[in-house]
Short mmCIF file of C-alpha atoms in Angstrom, two decimals:
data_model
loop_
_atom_site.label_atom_id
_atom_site.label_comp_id
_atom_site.label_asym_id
_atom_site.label_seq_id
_atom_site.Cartn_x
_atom_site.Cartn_y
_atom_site.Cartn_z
CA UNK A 10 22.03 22.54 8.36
CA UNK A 11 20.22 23.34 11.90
CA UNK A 12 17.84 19.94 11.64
CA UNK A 13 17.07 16.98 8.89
CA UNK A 14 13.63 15.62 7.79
CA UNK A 15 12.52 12.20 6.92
CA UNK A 16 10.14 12.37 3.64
CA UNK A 17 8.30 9.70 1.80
CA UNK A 18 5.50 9.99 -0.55
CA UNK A 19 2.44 8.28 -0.64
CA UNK A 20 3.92 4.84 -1.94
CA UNK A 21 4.75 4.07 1.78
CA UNK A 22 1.66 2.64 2.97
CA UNK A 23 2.35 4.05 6.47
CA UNK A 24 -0.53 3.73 9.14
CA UNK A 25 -2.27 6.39 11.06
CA UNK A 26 -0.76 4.80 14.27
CA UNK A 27 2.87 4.09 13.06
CA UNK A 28 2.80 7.46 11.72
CA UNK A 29 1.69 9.24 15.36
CA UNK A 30 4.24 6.62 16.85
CA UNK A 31 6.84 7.83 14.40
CA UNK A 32 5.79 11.46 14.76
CA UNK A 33 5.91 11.57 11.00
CA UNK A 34 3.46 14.27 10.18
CA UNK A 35 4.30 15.00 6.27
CA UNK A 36 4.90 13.25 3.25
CA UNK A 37 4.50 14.35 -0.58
CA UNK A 38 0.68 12.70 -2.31
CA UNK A 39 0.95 11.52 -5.73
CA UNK A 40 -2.05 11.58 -8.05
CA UNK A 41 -4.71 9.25 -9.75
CA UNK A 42 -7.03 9.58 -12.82
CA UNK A 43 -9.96 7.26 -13.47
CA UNK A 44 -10.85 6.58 -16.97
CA UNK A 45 -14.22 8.25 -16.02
CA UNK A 46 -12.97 11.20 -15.67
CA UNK A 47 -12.43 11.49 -12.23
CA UNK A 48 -8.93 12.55 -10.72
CA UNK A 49 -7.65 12.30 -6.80
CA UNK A 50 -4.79 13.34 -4.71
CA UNK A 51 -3.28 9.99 -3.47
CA UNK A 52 -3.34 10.25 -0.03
CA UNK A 53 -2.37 7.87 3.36
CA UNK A 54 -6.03 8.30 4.32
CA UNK A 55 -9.41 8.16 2.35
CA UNK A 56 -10.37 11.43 2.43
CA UNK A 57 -10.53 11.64 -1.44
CA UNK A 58 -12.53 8.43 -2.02
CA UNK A 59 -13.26 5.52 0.37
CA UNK A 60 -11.41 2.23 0.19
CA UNK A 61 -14.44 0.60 -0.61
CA UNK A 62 -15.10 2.65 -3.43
CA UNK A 63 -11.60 2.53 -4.81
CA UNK A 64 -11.16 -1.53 -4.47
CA UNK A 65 -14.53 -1.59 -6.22
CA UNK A 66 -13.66 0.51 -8.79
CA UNK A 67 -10.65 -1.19 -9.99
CA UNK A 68 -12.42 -4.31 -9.85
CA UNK A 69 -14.97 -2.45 -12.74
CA UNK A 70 -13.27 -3.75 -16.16
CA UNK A 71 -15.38 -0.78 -17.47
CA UNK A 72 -12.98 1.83 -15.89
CA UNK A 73 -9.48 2.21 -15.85
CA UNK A 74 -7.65 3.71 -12.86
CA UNK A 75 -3.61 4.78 -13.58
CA UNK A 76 -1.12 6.61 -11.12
CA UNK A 77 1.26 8.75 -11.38
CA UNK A 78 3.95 10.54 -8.89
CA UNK A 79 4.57 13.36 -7.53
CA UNK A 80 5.66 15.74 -10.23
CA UNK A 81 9.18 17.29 -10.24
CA UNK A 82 7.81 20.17 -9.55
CA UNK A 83 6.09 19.23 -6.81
CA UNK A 84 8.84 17.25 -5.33
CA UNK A 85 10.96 20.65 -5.86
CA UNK A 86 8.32 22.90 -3.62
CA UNK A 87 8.45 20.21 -0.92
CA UNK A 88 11.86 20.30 -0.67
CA UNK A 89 12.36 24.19 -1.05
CA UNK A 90 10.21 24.18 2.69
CA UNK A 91 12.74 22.74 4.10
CA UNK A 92 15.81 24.30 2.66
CA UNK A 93 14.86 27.92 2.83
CA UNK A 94 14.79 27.06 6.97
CA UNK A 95 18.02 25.16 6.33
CA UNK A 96 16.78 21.68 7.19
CA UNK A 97 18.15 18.96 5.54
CA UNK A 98 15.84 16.92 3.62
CA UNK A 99 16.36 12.63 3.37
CA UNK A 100 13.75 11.49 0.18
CA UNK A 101 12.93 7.99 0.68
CA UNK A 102 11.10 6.91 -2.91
CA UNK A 103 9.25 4.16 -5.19
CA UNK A 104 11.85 1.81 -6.81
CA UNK A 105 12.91 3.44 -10.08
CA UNK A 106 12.71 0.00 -11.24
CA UNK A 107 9.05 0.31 -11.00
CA UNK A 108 8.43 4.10 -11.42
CA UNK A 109 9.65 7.76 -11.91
CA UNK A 110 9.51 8.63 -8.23
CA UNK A 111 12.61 8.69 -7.54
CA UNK A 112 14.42 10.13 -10.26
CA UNK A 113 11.90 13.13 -9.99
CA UNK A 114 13.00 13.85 -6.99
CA UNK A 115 16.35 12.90 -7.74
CA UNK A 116 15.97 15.75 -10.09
CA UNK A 117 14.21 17.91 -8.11
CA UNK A 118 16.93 17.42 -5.13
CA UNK A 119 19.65 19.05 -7.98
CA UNK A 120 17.67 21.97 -8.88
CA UNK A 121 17.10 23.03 -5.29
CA UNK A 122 20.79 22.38 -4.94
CA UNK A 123 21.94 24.76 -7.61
CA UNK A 124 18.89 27.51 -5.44
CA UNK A 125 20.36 26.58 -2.22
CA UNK A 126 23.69 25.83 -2.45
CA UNK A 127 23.82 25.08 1.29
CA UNK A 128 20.75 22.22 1.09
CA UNK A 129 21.58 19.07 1.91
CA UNK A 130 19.31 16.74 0.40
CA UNK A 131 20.06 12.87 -0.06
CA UNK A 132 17.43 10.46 -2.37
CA UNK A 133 17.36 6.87 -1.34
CA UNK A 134 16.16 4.88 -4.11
CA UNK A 135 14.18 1.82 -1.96
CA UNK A 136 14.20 -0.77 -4.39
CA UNK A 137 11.14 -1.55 -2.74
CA UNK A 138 7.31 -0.69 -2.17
CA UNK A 139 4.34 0.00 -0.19
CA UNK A 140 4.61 -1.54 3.36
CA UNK A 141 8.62 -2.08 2.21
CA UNK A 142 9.03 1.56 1.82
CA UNK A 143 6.81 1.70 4.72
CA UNK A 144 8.99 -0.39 7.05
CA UNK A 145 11.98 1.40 5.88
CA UNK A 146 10.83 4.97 6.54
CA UNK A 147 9.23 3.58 10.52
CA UNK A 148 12.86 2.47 11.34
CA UNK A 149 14.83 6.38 9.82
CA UNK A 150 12.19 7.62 11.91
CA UNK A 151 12.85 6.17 14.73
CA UNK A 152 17.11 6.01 14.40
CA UNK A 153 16.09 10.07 13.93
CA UNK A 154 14.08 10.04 17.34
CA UNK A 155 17.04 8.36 19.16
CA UNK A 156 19.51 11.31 18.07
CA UNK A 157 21.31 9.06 15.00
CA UNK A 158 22.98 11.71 12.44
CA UNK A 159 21.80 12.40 8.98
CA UNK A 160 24.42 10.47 7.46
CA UNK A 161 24.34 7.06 9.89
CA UNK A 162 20.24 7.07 8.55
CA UNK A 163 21.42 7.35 5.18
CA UNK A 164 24.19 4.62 5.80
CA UNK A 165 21.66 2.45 7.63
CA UNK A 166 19.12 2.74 4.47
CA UNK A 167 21.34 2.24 1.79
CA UNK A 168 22.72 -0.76 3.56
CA UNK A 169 19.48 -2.32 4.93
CA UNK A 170 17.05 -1.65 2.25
CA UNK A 171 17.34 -4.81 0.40
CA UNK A 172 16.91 -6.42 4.09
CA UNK A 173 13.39 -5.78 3.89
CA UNK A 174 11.16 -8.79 2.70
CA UNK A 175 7.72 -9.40 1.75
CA UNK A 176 5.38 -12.41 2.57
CA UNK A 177 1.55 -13.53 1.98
CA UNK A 178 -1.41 -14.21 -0.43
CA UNK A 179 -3.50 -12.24 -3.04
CA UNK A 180 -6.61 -13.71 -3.28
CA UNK A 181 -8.17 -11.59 -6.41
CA UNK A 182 -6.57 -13.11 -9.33
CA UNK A 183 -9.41 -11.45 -11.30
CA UNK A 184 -7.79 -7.74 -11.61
CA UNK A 185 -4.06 -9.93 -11.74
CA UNK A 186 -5.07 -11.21 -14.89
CA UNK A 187 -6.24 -7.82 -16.16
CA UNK A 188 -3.50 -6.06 -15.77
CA UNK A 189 -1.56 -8.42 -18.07
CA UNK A 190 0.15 -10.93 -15.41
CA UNK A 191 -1.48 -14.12 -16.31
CA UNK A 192 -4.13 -15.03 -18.32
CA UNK A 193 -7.71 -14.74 -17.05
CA UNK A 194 -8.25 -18.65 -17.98
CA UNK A 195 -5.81 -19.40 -15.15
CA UNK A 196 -7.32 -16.44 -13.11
CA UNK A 197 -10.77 -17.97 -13.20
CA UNK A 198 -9.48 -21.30 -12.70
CA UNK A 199 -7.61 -20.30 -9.56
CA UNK A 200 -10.15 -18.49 -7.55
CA UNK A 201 -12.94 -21.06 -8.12
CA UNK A 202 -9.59 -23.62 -6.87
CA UNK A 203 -9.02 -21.09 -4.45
CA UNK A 204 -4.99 -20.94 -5.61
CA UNK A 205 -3.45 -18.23 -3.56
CA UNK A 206 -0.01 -16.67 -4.97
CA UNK A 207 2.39 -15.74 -2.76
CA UNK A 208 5.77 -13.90 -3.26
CA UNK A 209 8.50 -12.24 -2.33
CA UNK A 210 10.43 -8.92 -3.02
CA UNK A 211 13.05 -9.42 -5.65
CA UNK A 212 16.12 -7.45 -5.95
CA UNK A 213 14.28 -4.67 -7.70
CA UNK A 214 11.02 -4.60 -5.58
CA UNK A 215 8.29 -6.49 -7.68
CA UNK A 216 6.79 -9.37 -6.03
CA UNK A 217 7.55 -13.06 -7.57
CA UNK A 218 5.46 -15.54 -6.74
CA UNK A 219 7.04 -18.35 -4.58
CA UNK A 220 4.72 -20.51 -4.33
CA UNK A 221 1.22 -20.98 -4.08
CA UNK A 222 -1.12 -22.23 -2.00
CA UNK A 223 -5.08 -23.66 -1.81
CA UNK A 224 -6.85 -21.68 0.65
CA UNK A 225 -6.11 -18.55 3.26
CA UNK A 226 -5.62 -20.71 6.12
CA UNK A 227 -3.21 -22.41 4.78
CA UNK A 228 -1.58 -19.50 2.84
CA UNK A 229 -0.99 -17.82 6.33
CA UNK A 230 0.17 -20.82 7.52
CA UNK A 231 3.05 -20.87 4.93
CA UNK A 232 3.65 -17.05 5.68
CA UNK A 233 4.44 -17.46 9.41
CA UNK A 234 6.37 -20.25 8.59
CA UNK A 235 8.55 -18.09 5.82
CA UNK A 236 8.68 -15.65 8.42
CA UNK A 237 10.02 -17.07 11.12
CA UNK A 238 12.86 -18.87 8.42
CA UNK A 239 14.21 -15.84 7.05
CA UNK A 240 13.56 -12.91 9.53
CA UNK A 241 16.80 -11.63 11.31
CA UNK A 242 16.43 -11.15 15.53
CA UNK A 243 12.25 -11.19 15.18
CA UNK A 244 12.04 -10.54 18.72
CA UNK A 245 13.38 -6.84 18.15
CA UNK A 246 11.47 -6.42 15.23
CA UNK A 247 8.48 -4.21 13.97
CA UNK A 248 6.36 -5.91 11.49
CA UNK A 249 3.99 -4.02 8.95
CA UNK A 250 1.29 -5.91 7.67
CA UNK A 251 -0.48 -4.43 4.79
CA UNK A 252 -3.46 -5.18 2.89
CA UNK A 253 -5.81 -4.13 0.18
CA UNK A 254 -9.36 -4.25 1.24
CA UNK A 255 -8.79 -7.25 3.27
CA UNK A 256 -8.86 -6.04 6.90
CA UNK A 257 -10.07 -8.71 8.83
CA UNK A 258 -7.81 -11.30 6.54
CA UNK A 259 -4.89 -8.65 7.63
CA UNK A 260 -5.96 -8.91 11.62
CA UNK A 261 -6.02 -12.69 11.23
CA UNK A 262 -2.49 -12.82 10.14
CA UNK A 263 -1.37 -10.45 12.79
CA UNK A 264 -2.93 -12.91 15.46
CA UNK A 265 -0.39 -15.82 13.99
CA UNK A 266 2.45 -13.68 13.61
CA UNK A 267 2.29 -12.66 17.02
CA UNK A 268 3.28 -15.79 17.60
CA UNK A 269 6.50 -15.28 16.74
CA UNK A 270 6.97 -12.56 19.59
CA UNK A 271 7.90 -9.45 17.82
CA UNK A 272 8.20 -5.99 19.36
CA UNK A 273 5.39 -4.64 17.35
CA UNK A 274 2.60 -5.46 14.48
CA UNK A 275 1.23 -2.66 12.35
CA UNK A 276 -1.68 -3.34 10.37
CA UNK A 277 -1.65 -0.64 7.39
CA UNK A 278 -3.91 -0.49 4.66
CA UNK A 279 -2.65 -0.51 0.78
CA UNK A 280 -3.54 3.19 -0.06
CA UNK A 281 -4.81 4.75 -3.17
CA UNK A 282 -0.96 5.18 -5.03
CA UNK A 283 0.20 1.49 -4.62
CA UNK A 284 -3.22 0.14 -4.95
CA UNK A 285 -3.67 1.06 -8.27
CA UNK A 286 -0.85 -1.34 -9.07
CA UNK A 287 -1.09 -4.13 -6.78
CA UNK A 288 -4.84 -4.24 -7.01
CA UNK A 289 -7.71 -5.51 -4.28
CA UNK A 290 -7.14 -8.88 -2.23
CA UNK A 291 -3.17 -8.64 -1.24
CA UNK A 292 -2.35 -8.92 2.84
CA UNK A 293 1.81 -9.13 2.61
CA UNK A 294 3.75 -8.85 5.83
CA UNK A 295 6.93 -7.14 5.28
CA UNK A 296 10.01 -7.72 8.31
CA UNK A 297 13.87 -7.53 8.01
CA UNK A 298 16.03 -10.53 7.02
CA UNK A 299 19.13 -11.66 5.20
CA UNK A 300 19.76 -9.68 1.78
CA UNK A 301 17.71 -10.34 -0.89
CA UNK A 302 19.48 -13.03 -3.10
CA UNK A 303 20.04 -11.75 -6.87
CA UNK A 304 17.61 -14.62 -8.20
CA UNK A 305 15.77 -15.28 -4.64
CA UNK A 306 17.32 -19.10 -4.98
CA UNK A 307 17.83 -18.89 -1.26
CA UNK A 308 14.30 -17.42 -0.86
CA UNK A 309 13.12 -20.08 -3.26
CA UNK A 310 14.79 -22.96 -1.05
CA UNK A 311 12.84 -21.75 1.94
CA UNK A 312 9.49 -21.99 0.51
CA UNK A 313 10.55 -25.61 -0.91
CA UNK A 314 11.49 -26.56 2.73
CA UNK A 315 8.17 -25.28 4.10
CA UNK A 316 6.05 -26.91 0.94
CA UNK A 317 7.57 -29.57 0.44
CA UNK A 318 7.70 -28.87 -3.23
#
């Protein structure tokens, strides 16, 4: 193996800047199809469609928007790039709680194997999305940069990826309630209250709503607060702040969290092949902390202390 490569697909939600910081310059696009008939390459840009367009069309009940990932096949002719030069590959994928991602490439990563019997290929299964995956991919990156080995990224990842937590409000309970996660009574109900969920990442990556709170002041309020309990050594840490549609909401939160003095704040948007899924209105800021408890009871505690509920 003469070098290694770093490659996500388009579930990470990685920035224009953090990706010329990173010097991260490919990644494998997954695919969308619109009810209407249209179909896009899911991209970290929006070259395909604008963001307005796409927020907007998942808000229309009259058209349905699904994703999918790469295919095997296409996660098999990314990966054959690299090993016919001899460069080792590390995949960095979707939670295969929540998608196919990574045991496509999983699979994929085999087959070349069997081609190339001298690839070295290694799939990390995140256990996390968007911004997580995001976060996660910043910090191989930059271990890579500073001369760390294949296998001490690996090790680092495998070790650190349930580290990665996830804080802040959606405020469009509308397309929530659509796709099946409460009813659209409660939605209704809630944004006329204003109610803004907020979660965490549980062990397997979804978010679970923590709390929730009555307006986006106070819900990014709540979030800096979470924050600063359960980050690990904030000063040395990059933040990614991600959002769906919901830029200047997403630049507002960045101003408090500066607050708490970290090296760096990214401001990423939610891109066409995780916003399918998590839908317009979500600004989450995702950080390292303390491992994700099994039932988030410790995560639950915090949020009590801060509410006072």
């Amino acid at each position: 193996m003469k070098d290694f490569v770093i490659l996500v697909d388009s579930t990470c939600d990685i920035s224009e800047e953090a990706r010329a910081d990173i010097g991260m310059t490919d990644y494998i696009p997954g695919h969308a199809h619109f009810s209407d008939g249209r179909d896009i390459v899911t991209k970290l840009d929006w070259s395909e469609i604008s963001r307005e367009d796409y927020y907007k069309t998942l808000s229309n009940k009259k058209i349905q928007v699904t994703t999918a990932p790469p295919s095997p096949a296409e996660f098999y002719d990314a990966f054959e790039r690299y090993a016919k030069e001899d460069i080792g590959v590390i995949s960095i994928s979707l939670s295969s709680k929540i998608s196919s991602t990574y045991n496509f490439a999983k699979n994929a990563a085999e087959d070349i194997v069997k081609n190339y019997p001298s690839a070295k290929i290694y799939c990390v299964d995140s256990f996390r999305m968007s911004g997580a995956i995001g976060l996660l991919a910043y910090y191989a990156f930059k271990m890579k940069n500073e001369g760390k080995s294949f296998d001490e990224i690996v090790a680092w990842l495998e070790e650190n990826k349930i580290r990665v937590h996830q804080m802040g409000p959606i405020d469009d309970l509308i397309f929530v309630a659509r796709r099946g996660r409460i009813s659209m009574g409660k939605a209704i109900f809630g944004s006329f209250a204003g109610v803004k969920p907020m979660g965490d990442c549980n062990a397997d990556g979804y978010t679970t709503v923590l709390t929730k709170a009555k307006g986006i002041n106070k819900a990014f309020d709540i979030t800096v607060k979470y924050v600063s309990e359960t980050a690990t050594d904030i000063e040395n840490q990059i933040l990614f702040i991600a959002h769906s549609n919901r830029e200047q909401y997403a630049e507002n939160l960045k101003e408090k969290l500066l607050a708490l003095n970290p090296k760096k704040i990214y401001v990423t948007d939610v891109y066409s092949a995780c916003g399918g899924n998590i839908g317009p209105g979500m600004i989450g800021v995702y950080y390292l902390g303390e491992p994700i408890s099994s039932d988030l009871s410790r995560e639950k505690e915090v949020i009590a202390k801060i509410t006072g509920k």
